[in-house]
mmCIF file of C-alpha atoms in Angstrom:
data_model
loop_
_atom_site.group_PDB
_atom_site.id
_atom_site.type_symbol
_atom_site.label_atom_id
_atom_site.label_comp_id
_atom_site.label_asym_id
_atom_site.label_seq_id
_atom_site.Cartn_x
_atom_site.Cartn_y
_atom_site.Cartn_z
ATOM 1 C CA MET T 291 -0.429 0.175 0.297
ATOM 2 C CA ASN T 292 1.703 3.283 -0.913
ATOM 3 C CA ASP T 293 0.844 6.621 0.394
ATOM 4 C CA ASP T 294 -1.833 7.748 -2.692
ATOM 5 C CA MET T 295 -4.203 4.442 -2.649
ATOM 6 C CA MET T 296 -5.066 1.662 -0.789
ATOM 7 C CA ILE T 297 -6.280 -1.683 -2.649
ATOM 8 C CA MET T 298 -8.545 -3.682 -0.426
ATOM 9 C CA PRO T 299 -8.819 -7.167 0.172
ATOM 10 C CA THR T 300 -11.525 -9.529 -2.365
ATOM 11 C CA GLY T 301 -13.044 -9.994 0.946
ATOM 12 C CA GLU T 302 -13.673 -6.474 2.540
ATOM 13 C CA ILE T 303 -14.793 -5.659 -1.728
ATOM 14 C CA LYS T 304 -17.582 -8.240 -1.598
ATOM 15 C CA ALA T 305 -18.691 -7.244 2.025
ATOM 16 C CA LEU T 306 -18.788 -3.465 0.961
ATOM 17 C CA MET T 307 -20.492 -4.594 -2.456
ATOM 18 C CA GLU T 308 -23.232 -6.306 -0.310
ATOM 19 C CA ALA T 309 -23.620 -3.660 2.277
ATOM 20 C CA LEU T 310 -24.047 -1.403 -0.516
ATOM 21 C CA LEU T 311 -26.823 -3.705 -2.585
ATOM 22 C CA ALA T 312 -28.320 -4.918 0.798
ATOM 23 C CA GLY T 313 -29.469 -1.879 2.544
ATOM 24 C CA ASP T 314 -33.064 -3.243 2.856
ATOM 25 C CA ARG T 315 -32.010 -6.522 4.628
ATOM 26 C CA ILE T 316 -29.784 -5.603 6.971
ATOM 27 C CA GLN T 317 -31.273 -3.551 9.982
ATOM 28 C CA GLU T 318 -28.181 -3.139 12.512
ATOM 29 C CA PRO T 319 -27.445 0.484 14.077
ATOM 30 C CA LEU T 320 -24.920 2.745 12.704
ATOM 31 C CA GLU T 321 -22.645 2.556 15.521
ATOM 32 C CA VAL T 322 -22.373 -1.363 14.819
ATOM 33 C CA ILE T 323 -21.327 -0.757 11.196
ATOM 34 C CA ILE T 324 -18.311 1.152 12.391
ATOM 35 C CA SER T 325 -17.518 -1.273 14.653
ATOM 36 C CA ASP T 326 -14.976 -3.793 14.439
ATOM 37 C CA ASP T 327 -16.447 -6.008 17.228
ATOM 38 C CA ALA T 328 -20.038 -5.908 16.286
ATOM 39 C CA GLU T 329 -20.520 -9.032 18.213
ATOM 40 C CA ASN T 330 -19.491 -7.758 21.576
ATOM 41 C CA PHE T 331 -21.869 -4.403 21.091
ATOM 42 C CA ILE T 332 -24.737 -6.481 20.355
ATOM 43 C CA ARG T 333 -24.454 -9.015 23.175
ATOM 44 C CA ILE T 334 -23.881 -6.270 25.711
ATOM 45 C CA ASP T 335 -26.704 -4.438 24.206
ATOM 46 C CA ASN T 336 -29.271 -7.394 24.615
ATOM 47 C CA PHE T 337 -27.656 -8.358 28.192
ATOM 48 C CA LEU T 338 -28.732 -5.255 29.170
ATOM 49 C CA GLY T 339 -31.924 -5.602 28.001
ATOM 50 C CA LEU T 340 -32.055 -8.827 29.097
ATOM 51 C CA LEU T 341 -31.468 -7.169 32.622
ATOM 52 C CA GLY T 342 -34.768 -5.204 31.911
ATOM 53 C CA LEU T 343 -32.767 -1.449 31.018
ATOM 54 C CA SER T 344 -35.485 0.040 28.106
ATOM 55 C CA THR T 345 -33.648 1.784 25.954
ATOM 56 C CA GLY T 346 -33.904 5.253 27.060
ATOM 57 C CA SER T 347 -32.049 4.398 30.634
ATOM 58 C CA ALA T 348 -28.925 6.146 31.640
ATOM 59 C CA ILE T 349 -26.469 3.101 32.528
ATOM 60 C CA ARG T 350 -27.496 1.557 29.238
ATOM 61 C CA LYS T 351 -27.247 4.469 27.133
ATOM 62 C CA THR T 352 -23.436 4.852 29.234
ATOM 63 C CA VAL T 353 -22.474 0.993 29.050
ATOM 64 C CA LEU T 354 -23.239 1.090 25.152
ATOM 65 C CA SER T 355 -21.445 4.241 25.200
ATOM 66 C CA THR T 356 -18.139 3.196 26.077
ATOM 67 C CA ALA T 357 -18.601 -0.013 24.328
ATOM 68 C CA ARG T 358 -19.537 1.660 21.165
ATOM 69 C CA ALA T 359 -16.121 4.518 22.014
ATOM 70 C CA GLY T 360 -13.798 1.998 21.985
ATOM 71 C CA ALA T 361 -15.126 0.074 19.027
ATOM 72 C CA ILE T 362 -14.744 2.720 16.740
ATOM 73 C CA GLN T 363 -11.156 3.602 17.866
ATOM 74 C CA ARG T 364 -10.628 0.654 17.326
ATOM 75 C CA SER T 365 -12.095 0.405 13.979
ATOM 76 C CA ILE T 366 -10.338 3.327 12.548
ATOM 77 C CA GLU T 367 -7.408 2.090 13.659
ATOM 78 C CA LYS T 368 -7.501 -0.641 12.077
ATOM 79 C CA GLU T 369 -9.224 0.244 8.949
ATOM 80 C CA ASP T 370 -11.127 -2.930 9.498
ATOM 81 C CA LEU T 371 -14.123 -2.449 6.947
ATOM 82 C CA TYR T 372 -15.323 -6.068 7.129
ATOM 83 C CA LEU T 373 -15.987 -5.746 9.996
ATOM 84 C CA ARG T 374 -17.306 -2.034 9.454
ATOM 85 C CA LEU T 375 -18.979 -3.711 6.485
ATOM 86 C CA ARG T 376 -20.570 -6.496 8.091
ATOM 87 C CA MET T 377 -24.400 -4.844 9.472
ATOM 88 C CA VAL T 378 -26.075 -2.023 8.162
ATOM 89 C CA ALA T 379 -27.689 0.874 9.408
ATOM 90 C CA HIS T 380 -31.124 -0.141 11.342
ATOM 91 C CA GLU T 381 -34.470 1.464 10.210
ATOM 92 C CA GLU T 382 -33.626 4.185 12.685
ATOM 93 C CA LYS T 383 -35.774 7.633 12.690
ATOM 94 C CA LEU T 384 -33.417 9.888 10.047
ATOM 95 C CA SER T 385 -31.949 13.126 11.161
ATOM 96 C CA GLU T 386 -34.158 16.335 9.569
ATOM 97 C CA HIS T 387 -32.163 17.339 6.156
ATOM 98 C CA PHE T 388 -32.017 20.994 4.842
ATOM 99 C CA GLU T 389 -31.979 22.318 1.361
ATOM 100 C CA ILE T 390 -29.243 24.405 0.054
ATOM 101 C CA SER T 391 -32.159 26.696 -2.018
ATOM 102 C CA ALA T 392 -29.149 28.007 -4.866
ATOM 103 C CA ASP T 393 -31.192 31.353 -5.047
ATOM 104 C CA PRO T 394 -28.977 33.806 -3.636
ATOM 105 C CA ASP T 395 -31.889 36.201 -3.008
ATOM 106 C CA ILE T 396 -33.921 33.958 -0.532
ATOM 107 C CA ARG T 397 -31.636 35.162 2.682
ATOM 108 C CA ARG T 398 -30.337 38.267 1.243
ATOM 109 C CA PRO T 399 -30.219 40.481 4.163
ATOM 110 C CA PRO T 400 -33.223 43.266 3.249
ATOM 111 C CA ASP T 401 -31.021 46.214 2.977
ATOM 112 C CA THR T 402 -29.102 44.797 -0.037
ATOM 113 C CA GLN T 403 -32.609 42.741 -1.718
ATOM 114 C CA GLU T 404 -33.072 46.224 -3.677
ATOM 115 C CA SER T 405 -29.770 47.478 -4.456
ATOM 116 C CA GLU T 406 -28.514 44.274 -6.229
ATOM 117 C CA ASP T 407 -30.290 42.846 -9.181
ATOM 118 C CA PRO T 408 -28.602 39.199 -9.268
ATOM 119 C CA GLY T 409 -30.197 39.034 -12.844
ATOM 120 C CA GLY T 410 -28.280 41.429 -13.944
ATOM 121 C CA ASP T 411 -24.568 42.789 -14.182
ATOM 122 C CA VAL T 412 -23.884 43.494 -10.484
ATOM 123 C CA ALA T 413 -21.504 46.195 -10.064
ATOM 124 C CA LEU T 414 -19.025 44.441 -7.512
ATOM 125 C CA GLU T 415 -17.256 46.500 -4.668
ATOM 126 C CA GLN T 416 -13.669 46.190 -5.170
ATOM 127 C CA GLY T 417 -10.874 47.689 -2.341
ATOM 128 C CA THR T 418 -10.153 50.192 -4.828
ATOM 129 C CA GLY T 419 -13.803 51.228 -5.771
ATOM 130 C CA GLY T 420 -15.420 50.598 -8.532
ATOM 131 C CA ASP T 421 -14.627 47.502 -10.855
ATOM 132 C CA THR T 422 -17.374 45.386 -12.006
ATOM 133 C CA ALA T 423 -17.437 42.006 -13.449
ATOM 134 C CA ASP T 424 -17.310 43.868 -16.526
ATOM 135 C CA ALA T 425 -14.475 44.826 -15.797
ATOM 136 C CA HIS T 426 -13.003 41.848 -14.440
ATOM 137 C CA HIS T 427 -13.827 40.102 -17.411
ATOM 138 C CA ALA T 428 -11.748 43.202 -19.406
ATOM 139 C CA MET T 429 -8.745 42.360 -17.492
ATOM 140 C CA HIS T 430 -8.709 38.713 -18.052
ATOM 141 C CA ASP T 431 -8.622 39.511 -21.933
ATOM 142 C CA GLU T 432 -6.303 41.928 -21.530
ATOM 143 C CA ASN T 433 -4.228 39.431 -19.107
ATOM 144 C CA GLU T 434 -4.806 36.723 -22.441
ATOM 145 C CA THR T 435 -4.005 38.718 -24.928
ATOM 146 C CA ARG T 436 -0.982 39.783 -23.443
ATOM 147 C CA ARG T 437 0.022 35.991 -22.547
ATOM 148 C CA GLU T 438 -0.665 35.626 -25.990
ATOM 149 C CA LYS T 439 1.575 38.422 -27.362
ATOM 150 C CA CYS T 440 4.533 37.108 -24.703
ATOM 151 C CA LEU T 441 3.858 33.150 -26.423
ATOM 152 C CA GLY T 442 4.467 34.418 -29.681
ATOM 153 C CA GLU T 443 7.272 36.625 -29.134
ATOM 154 C CA ARG T 444 9.094 33.819 -27.811
ATOM 155 C CA ASN T 445 8.079 31.224 -29.971
ATOM 156 C CA GLY T 446 8.807 33.521 -32.378
ATOM 157 C CA GLY T 447 12.045 34.781 -31.563
ATOM 158 C CA MET M 41 -34.912 21.804 9.081
ATOM 159 C CA THR M 42 -34.131 24.732 7.262
ATOM 160 C CA PHE M 43 -30.189 25.414 6.379
ATOM 161 C CA GLU M 44 -30.385 28.057 9.310
ATOM 162 C CA GLU M 45 -30.730 26.036 11.786
ATOM 163 C CA SER M 46 -28.101 22.941 11.252
ATOM 164 C CA LYS M 47 -24.585 22.765 12.227
ATOM 165 C CA LEU M 48 -23.486 23.510 8.988
ATOM 166 C CA TYR M 49 -24.987 27.182 9.017
ATOM 167 C CA ARG M 50 -23.714 27.391 12.534
ATOM 168 C CA ARG M 51 -20.702 27.262 11.674
ATOM 169 C CA LEU M 52 -20.254 28.699 8.170
ATOM 170 C CA MET M 53 -22.408 32.196 9.293
ATOM 171 C CA HIS M 54 -19.608 33.995 10.974
ATOM 172 C CA ALA M 55 -16.323 32.567 8.649
ATOM 173 C CA ALA M 56 -14.512 34.366 6.180
ATOM 174 C CA HIS M 57 -12.954 31.733 4.853
ATOM 175 C CA ALA M 58 -13.615 27.737 4.274
ATOM 176 C CA VAL M 59 -12.119 24.748 2.022
ATOM 177 C CA PHE M 60 -15.130 22.328 0.984
ATOM 178 C CA ILE M 61 -14.242 18.691 -0.473
ATOM 179 C CA TRP M 62 -16.640 17.406 -2.677
ATOM 180 C CA ILE M 63 -16.376 13.392 -3.420
ATOM 181 C CA GLY M 64 -18.397 10.892 -5.347
ATOM 182 C CA THR M 65 -18.411 9.267 -8.532
ATOM 183 C CA GLY M 66 -19.225 10.901 -11.795
ATOM 184 C CA GLN M 67 -22.510 12.365 -12.956
ATOM 185 C CA TRP M 68 -23.731 12.330 -9.081
ATOM 186 C CA GLY M 69 -24.273 16.323 -9.398
ATOM 187 C CA LYS M 70 -21.120 17.369 -7.339
ATOM 188 C CA THR M 71 -20.893 19.987 -9.963
ATOM 189 C CA VAL M 72 -24.624 20.924 -9.532
ATOM 190 C CA GLY M 73 -23.898 20.709 -5.824
ATOM 191 C CA VAL M 74 -21.286 22.882 -5.631
ATOM 192 C CA ASN M 75 -23.035 25.250 -7.835
ATOM 193 C CA SER M 76 -25.813 25.608 -5.686
ATOM 194 C CA PHE M 77 -23.737 25.604 -2.823
ATOM 195 C CA ALA M 78 -22.289 28.414 -3.777
ATOM 196 C CA ASN M 79 -25.216 29.971 -4.487
ATOM 197 C CA GLU M 80 -26.124 29.983 -1.215
ATOM 198 C CA GLY M 81 -27.438 32.874 -0.113
ATOM 199 C CA ILE M 82 -24.696 33.285 3.111
ATOM 200 C CA PHE M 83 -22.564 33.838 -0.055
ATOM 201 C CA TRP M 84 -24.365 36.208 -1.419
ATOM 202 C CA ASP M 85 -21.863 38.883 -1.239
ATOM 203 C CA ARG M 86 -19.046 36.965 -3.247
ATOM 204 C CA ASP M 87 -18.576 36.362 -6.506
ATOM 205 C CA ILE M 88 -17.775 32.990 -7.900
ATOM 206 C CA VAL M 89 -14.637 32.187 -9.888
ATOM 207 C CA MET M 90 -14.272 28.643 -11.459
ATOM 208 C CA VAL M 91 -10.755 27.744 -12.255
ATOM 209 C CA ASN M 92 -10.171 26.682 -15.574
ATOM 210 C CA TYR M 93 -12.616 26.654 -16.961
ATOM 211 C CA PRO M 94 -13.346 27.374 -20.356
ATOM 212 C CA TYR M 95 -13.577 31.375 -20.253
ATOM 213 C CA LYS M 96 -16.492 32.217 -23.443
ATOM 214 C CA PHE M 97 -18.259 29.325 -21.977
ATOM 215 C CA VAL M 98 -18.606 30.916 -18.599
ATOM 216 C CA ARG M 99 -19.985 34.035 -19.622
ATOM 217 C CA GLU M 100 -21.761 32.949 -21.593
ATOM 218 C CA ASN M 101 -23.537 30.519 -19.648
ATOM 219 C CA TYR M 102 -23.598 31.349 -16.498
ATOM 220 C CA PRO M 103 -24.655 34.374 -14.624
ATOM 221 C CA ALA M 104 -22.911 37.478 -14.120
ATOM 222 C CA ARG M 105 -21.617 37.007 -10.777
ATOM 223 C CA TYR M 106 -19.549 34.247 -12.549
ATOM 224 C CA ARG M 107 -16.006 34.705 -13.928
ATOM 225 C CA SER M 108 -13.332 32.351 -14.844
ATOM 226 C CA GLU M 109 -9.785 32.798 -14.065
ATOM 227 C CA LYS M 110 -7.277 30.539 -14.910
ATOM 228 C CA TRP M 111 -4.500 29.013 -12.647
ATOM 229 C CA PRO M 112 -1.782 31.580 -12.390
ATOM 230 C CA LYS M 113 2.145 30.570 -13.360
ATOM 231 C CA ASP M 114 3.043 32.470 -10.670
ATOM 232 C CA LEU M 115 1.142 32.232 -7.086
ATOM 233 C CA LYS M 116 2.035 35.892 -6.736
ATOM 234 C CA ASP M 117 -0.167 36.468 -9.708
ATOM 235 C CA ILE M 118 -3.057 34.921 -7.316
ATOM 236 C CA PRO M 119 -3.956 38.606 -5.916
ATOM 237 C CA LYS M 120 -5.021 39.496 -9.143
ATOM 238 C CA GLN M 121 -7.454 36.769 -9.903
ATOM 239 C CA ILE M 122 -8.852 36.058 -7.230
ATOM 240 C CA ARG M 123 -10.204 38.991 -5.007
ATOM 241 C CA SER M 124 -9.728 38.292 -1.019
ATOM 242 C CA SER M 125 -13.111 38.961 0.699
ATOM 243 C CA LYS M 126 -14.434 38.648 -2.372
ATOM 244 C CA ASP M 127 -14.808 35.358 -4.520
ATOM 245 C CA PHE M 128 -15.799 32.059 -4.137
ATOM 246 C CA VAL M 129 -13.364 29.732 -5.844
ATOM 247 C CA ILE M 130 -14.772 26.655 -7.678
ATOM 248 C CA ILE M 131 -12.012 24.231 -8.686
ATOM 249 C CA ASP M 132 -14.119 21.816 -10.369
ATOM 250 C CA ASP M 133 -12.533 18.664 -11.124
ATOM 251 C CA ALA M 134 -9.147 19.045 -9.157
ATOM 252 C CA VAL M 135 -7.031 16.139 -10.713
ATOM 253 C CA PHE M 136 -6.940 18.881 -13.183
ATOM 254 C CA LEU M 137 -4.835 21.252 -11.181
ATOM 255 C CA ALA M 138 -4.054 18.534 -8.387
ATOM 256 C CA GLY M 139 -4.091 15.628 -8.750
ATOM 257 C CA ALA M 140 -1.717 13.293 -7.076
ATOM 258 C CA ARG M 141 0.089 11.722 -9.400
ATOM 259 C CA ASP M 142 0.831 15.426 -9.940
ATOM 260 C CA HIS M 143 2.134 15.745 -6.523
ATOM 261 C CA GLY M 144 5.325 17.820 -6.146
ATOM 262 C CA THR M 145 4.244 19.913 -9.053
ATOM 263 C CA ARG M 146 4.412 23.785 -8.935
ATOM 264 C CA GLU M 147 0.276 24.087 -9.551
ATOM 265 C CA ASN M 148 0.174 21.668 -7.111
ATOM 266 C CA LYS M 149 2.236 23.124 -4.601
ATOM 267 C CA GLU M 150 1.223 26.704 -5.228
ATOM 268 C CA LEU M 151 -2.232 25.069 -4.667
ATOM 269 C CA GLN M 152 -1.852 23.521 -0.821
ATOM 270 C CA LYS M 153 -0.683 27.117 -0.122
ATOM 271 C CA LEU M 154 -3.946 28.683 -1.315
ATOM 272 C CA LEU M 155 -5.586 26.556 0.882
ATOM 273 C CA THR M 156 -3.496 26.712 3.788
ATOM 274 C CA ILE M 157 -3.611 30.642 3.839
ATOM 275 C CA ALA M 158 -7.142 30.399 2.651
ATOM 276 C CA SER M 159 -7.943 32.005 5.798
ATOM 277 C CA HIS M 160 -5.524 35.260 5.268
ATOM 278 C CA HIS M 161 -7.664 35.413 2.397
ATOM 279 C CA GLU M 162 -10.592 35.116 3.517
ATOM 280 C CA LEU M 163 -11.897 33.263 0.753
ATOM 281 C CA PHE M 164 -14.046 29.902 0.376
ATOM 282 C CA ILE M 165 -12.876 27.295 -1.731
ATOM 283 C CA SER M 166 -14.655 24.490 -2.844
ATOM 284 C CA VAL M 167 -12.779 21.631 -5.074
ATOM 285 C CA THR M 168 -14.406 18.398 -6.222
ATOM 286 C CA ILE M 169 -13.003 14.951 -7.040
ATOM 287 C CA GLN M 170 -14.299 12.181 -7.803
ATOM 288 C CA ASN M 171 -11.933 9.845 -5.210
ATOM 289 C CA THR M 172 -9.451 11.459 -2.573
ATOM 290 C CA SER M 173 -7.129 9.221 -4.138
ATOM 291 C CA LEU M 174 -6.916 11.041 -7.163
ATOM 292 C CA LEU M 175 -6.245 14.304 -5.034
ATOM 293 C CA ASP M 176 -2.815 15.552 -3.605
ATOM 294 C CA PHE M 177 -3.099 14.658 0.168
ATOM 295 C CA SER M 178 -2.162 17.870 1.469
ATOM 296 C CA VAL M 179 -5.083 19.553 0.040
ATOM 297 C CA MET M 180 -6.726 17.821 2.957
ATOM 298 C CA GLN M 181 -4.701 19.202 5.279
ATOM 299 C CA ALA M 182 -5.659 22.947 4.722
ATOM 300 C CA GLN M 183 -7.543 25.239 7.211
ATOM 301 C CA ASP M 184 -11.656 24.550 8.037
ATOM 302 C CA VAL M 185 -12.061 21.288 5.617
ATOM 303 C CA PHE M 186 -15.672 20.536 5.161
ATOM 304 C CA MET M 187 -16.122 16.727 3.737
ATOM 305 C CA PHE M 188 -19.259 16.956 1.452
ATOM 306 C CA HIS M 189 -20.456 13.107 0.144
ATOM 307 C CA LYS M 190 -22.257 12.338 -3.328
ATOM 308 C CA LYS M 191 -22.934 8.484 -3.665
ATOM 309 C CA MET M 192 -19.564 6.638 -4.609
ATOM 310 C CA ASP M 193 -19.609 3.535 -6.289
ATOM 311 C CA ALA M 194 -17.906 0.238 -4.996
ATOM 312 C CA LEU M 195 -15.344 0.358 -7.553
ATOM 313 C CA SER M 196 -14.685 4.010 -6.441
ATOM 314 C CA MET M 197 -14.491 3.363 -3.195
ATOM 315 C CA GLU M 198 -11.847 0.400 -3.490
ATOM 316 C CA PHE M 199 -9.786 3.073 -4.449
ATOM 317 C CA GLU M 200 -10.536 5.179 -1.691
ATOM 318 C CA ARG M 201 -8.031 6.157 0.842
ATOM 319 C CA PRO M 202 -8.008 4.739 4.033
ATOM 320 C CA MET M 203 -8.541 8.087 6.329
ATOM 321 C CA ILE M 204 -12.670 8.838 3.861
ATOM 322 C CA LYS M 205 -13.508 5.454 3.619
ATOM 323 C CA ALA M 206 -15.031 5.135 6.581
ATOM 324 C CA ARG M 207 -16.791 7.830 6.049
ATOM 325 C CA GLN M 208 -17.918 7.612 2.881
ATOM 326 C CA VAL M 209 -19.334 4.307 3.897
ATOM 327 C CA VAL M 210 -21.159 6.001 5.951
ATOM 328 C CA ALA M 211 -22.024 8.845 3.440
ATOM 329 C CA ASN M 212 -23.725 5.839 1.086
ATOM 330 C CA ILE M 213 -25.826 3.843 3.460
ATOM 331 C CA LYS M 214 -27.211 7.657 5.055
ATOM 332 C CA ILE M 215 -28.080 8.965 0.610
ATOM 333 C CA ASP M 216 -29.626 4.927 0.293
ATOM 334 C CA GLN M 217 -31.585 5.623 4.149
ATOM 335 C CA TYR M 218 -32.911 9.661 2.899
ATOM 336 C CA ALA M 219 -33.742 8.566 -1.044
ATOM 337 C CA LYS M 220 -35.738 5.559 0.199
ATOM 338 C CA ALA M 221 -37.649 7.528 2.908
ATOM 339 C CA HIS M 222 -37.338 10.785 0.072
ATOM 340 C CA PRO M 223 -38.723 9.277 -3.030
ATOM 341 C CA ALA M 224 -39.648 12.628 -4.289
ATOM 342 C CA ILE M 225 -36.365 13.976 -4.505
ATOM 343 C CA HIS M 226 -34.000 13.192 -6.804
ATOM 344 C CA PRO M 227 -31.551 11.000 -5.285
ATOM 345 C CA LYS M 228 -28.373 12.718 -6.843
ATOM 346 C CA ALA M 229 -29.860 15.856 -5.124
ATOM 347 C CA TRP M 230 -28.686 14.406 -1.614
ATOM 348 C CA THR M 231 -25.333 15.215 -0.178
ATOM 349 C CA TRP M 232 -23.709 14.100 2.739
ATOM 350 C CA CYS M 233 -21.612 16.969 4.989
ATOM 351 C CA SER M 234 -19.192 13.855 7.072
ATOM 352 C CA THR M 235 -17.904 17.494 8.833
ATOM 353 C CA THR M 236 -21.058 18.040 10.915
ATOM 354 C CA ASN M 237 -22.941 14.769 10.317
ATOM 355 C CA GLU M 238 -25.730 16.097 8.861
ATOM 356 C CA MET M 239 -28.063 15.554 5.013
ATOM 357 C CA PHE M 240 -28.510 18.341 2.703
ATOM 358 C CA THR M 241 -30.158 18.558 -0.740
ATOM 359 C CA THR M 242 -28.812 21.006 -3.608
ATOM 360 C CA LYS M 243 -31.754 22.436 -5.607
ATOM 361 C CA MET M 244 -30.445 23.068 -9.073
ATOM 362 C CA PRO M 245 -29.823 26.703 -10.073
ATOM 363 C CA ASP M 246 -32.804 28.298 -12.253
ATOM 364 C CA TRP M 247 -29.989 28.686 -14.969
ATOM 365 C CA TRP M 248 -28.462 25.019 -14.720
ATOM 366 C CA MET M 249 -28.409 23.313 -18.213
ATOM 367 C CA PRO M 250 -26.967 19.712 -18.432
ATOM 368 C CA ARG M 251 -24.332 21.083 -20.633
ATOM 369 C CA MET M 252 -23.071 22.659 -17.501
ATOM 370 C CA SER M 253 -22.572 19.325 -15.847
ATOM 371 C CA LYS M 254 -19.474 18.620 -18.599
ATOM 372 C CA PRO M 255 -17.680 22.288 -18.793
ATOM 373 C CA PHE M 256 -14.472 20.425 -20.415
ATOM 374 C CA TYR M 257 -16.325 18.730 -23.327
ATOM 375 C CA GLY M 258 -14.539 19.045 -26.372
ATOM 376 C CA VAL M 259 -11.778 20.274 -24.570
ATOM 377 C CA MET M 260 -9.075 20.148 -22.260
ATOM 378 C CA PRO M 261 -9.053 22.203 -19.216
ATOM 379 C CA GLY M 262 -6.254 24.133 -17.936
#
């Protein structure tokens, strides 16, 4: 393995593909997926359940978080993807997502909404003052021309 | 949940600089996503610079706040082309500029320098790449890096860098889950932020056209 890439063993590839293709079948919490000791995690979880500790119990949460933290740490250190992928996430309630709207006006501060038109050529405020988008394009054109001229002179001798 | 309620927004609302790395298999919406994100209201005061995009292509197809800039031959020229505190820089398909195979090249070293000093120049810089093994690893050591994940196929995952692989596995699973739970949303809209552990969707800008996803069609970047 070099610094640039890691080739996975065949077993890991198979596990990876199986996991990716089998999202419906496998139902385990996320901490189990990225654990290098999934069986132990489940064993502790079941044992705490048998003791009558509910899933919301503080003791149960504490014990499991300890097991989870250690497992994740070992898992990351060992790069043990095969074990991480033996089981895939439980049908847990998904956290809320948000949308990136791509509409510059939607959250623009009210005092600027009327002063700038996003559809038109907006005058850009420059540190030196007064530059515009067109001026930038012009500067670019000028740079291009200068570059081409230099290249021509160099090539032409 | 709105963007303003997200952890990502809270991290960015007072930020003047950040580096966003978008990874995922080709044609899974990285280019749309990066442009959608750059047009989010939080960046309303920035112009958008597409690095090494065909100049005419940008001028003819993108809104006025966009412009294309060629990567300068000398890092000293960067302030002439990229304006501190004023620009949001997009480096699409960074393999052409900061490819892992090009490690040690002038462009690669200079990009790394720029990313490292992004905070001093108060720049937001977005980099898209299909797989981080294609990207020079030094890019990921820049300050304030946010990782955004699109879906990555299994073969590409095989070559992913070890430190990113776990994040991408979780991202793939999460994207599958959310796509299944929200069938009305296009699967390619989903993006997992592994820095804040949040899922978001990116809406295609109104002015977006299919050809914008292939800006280098018929030309070579650079």
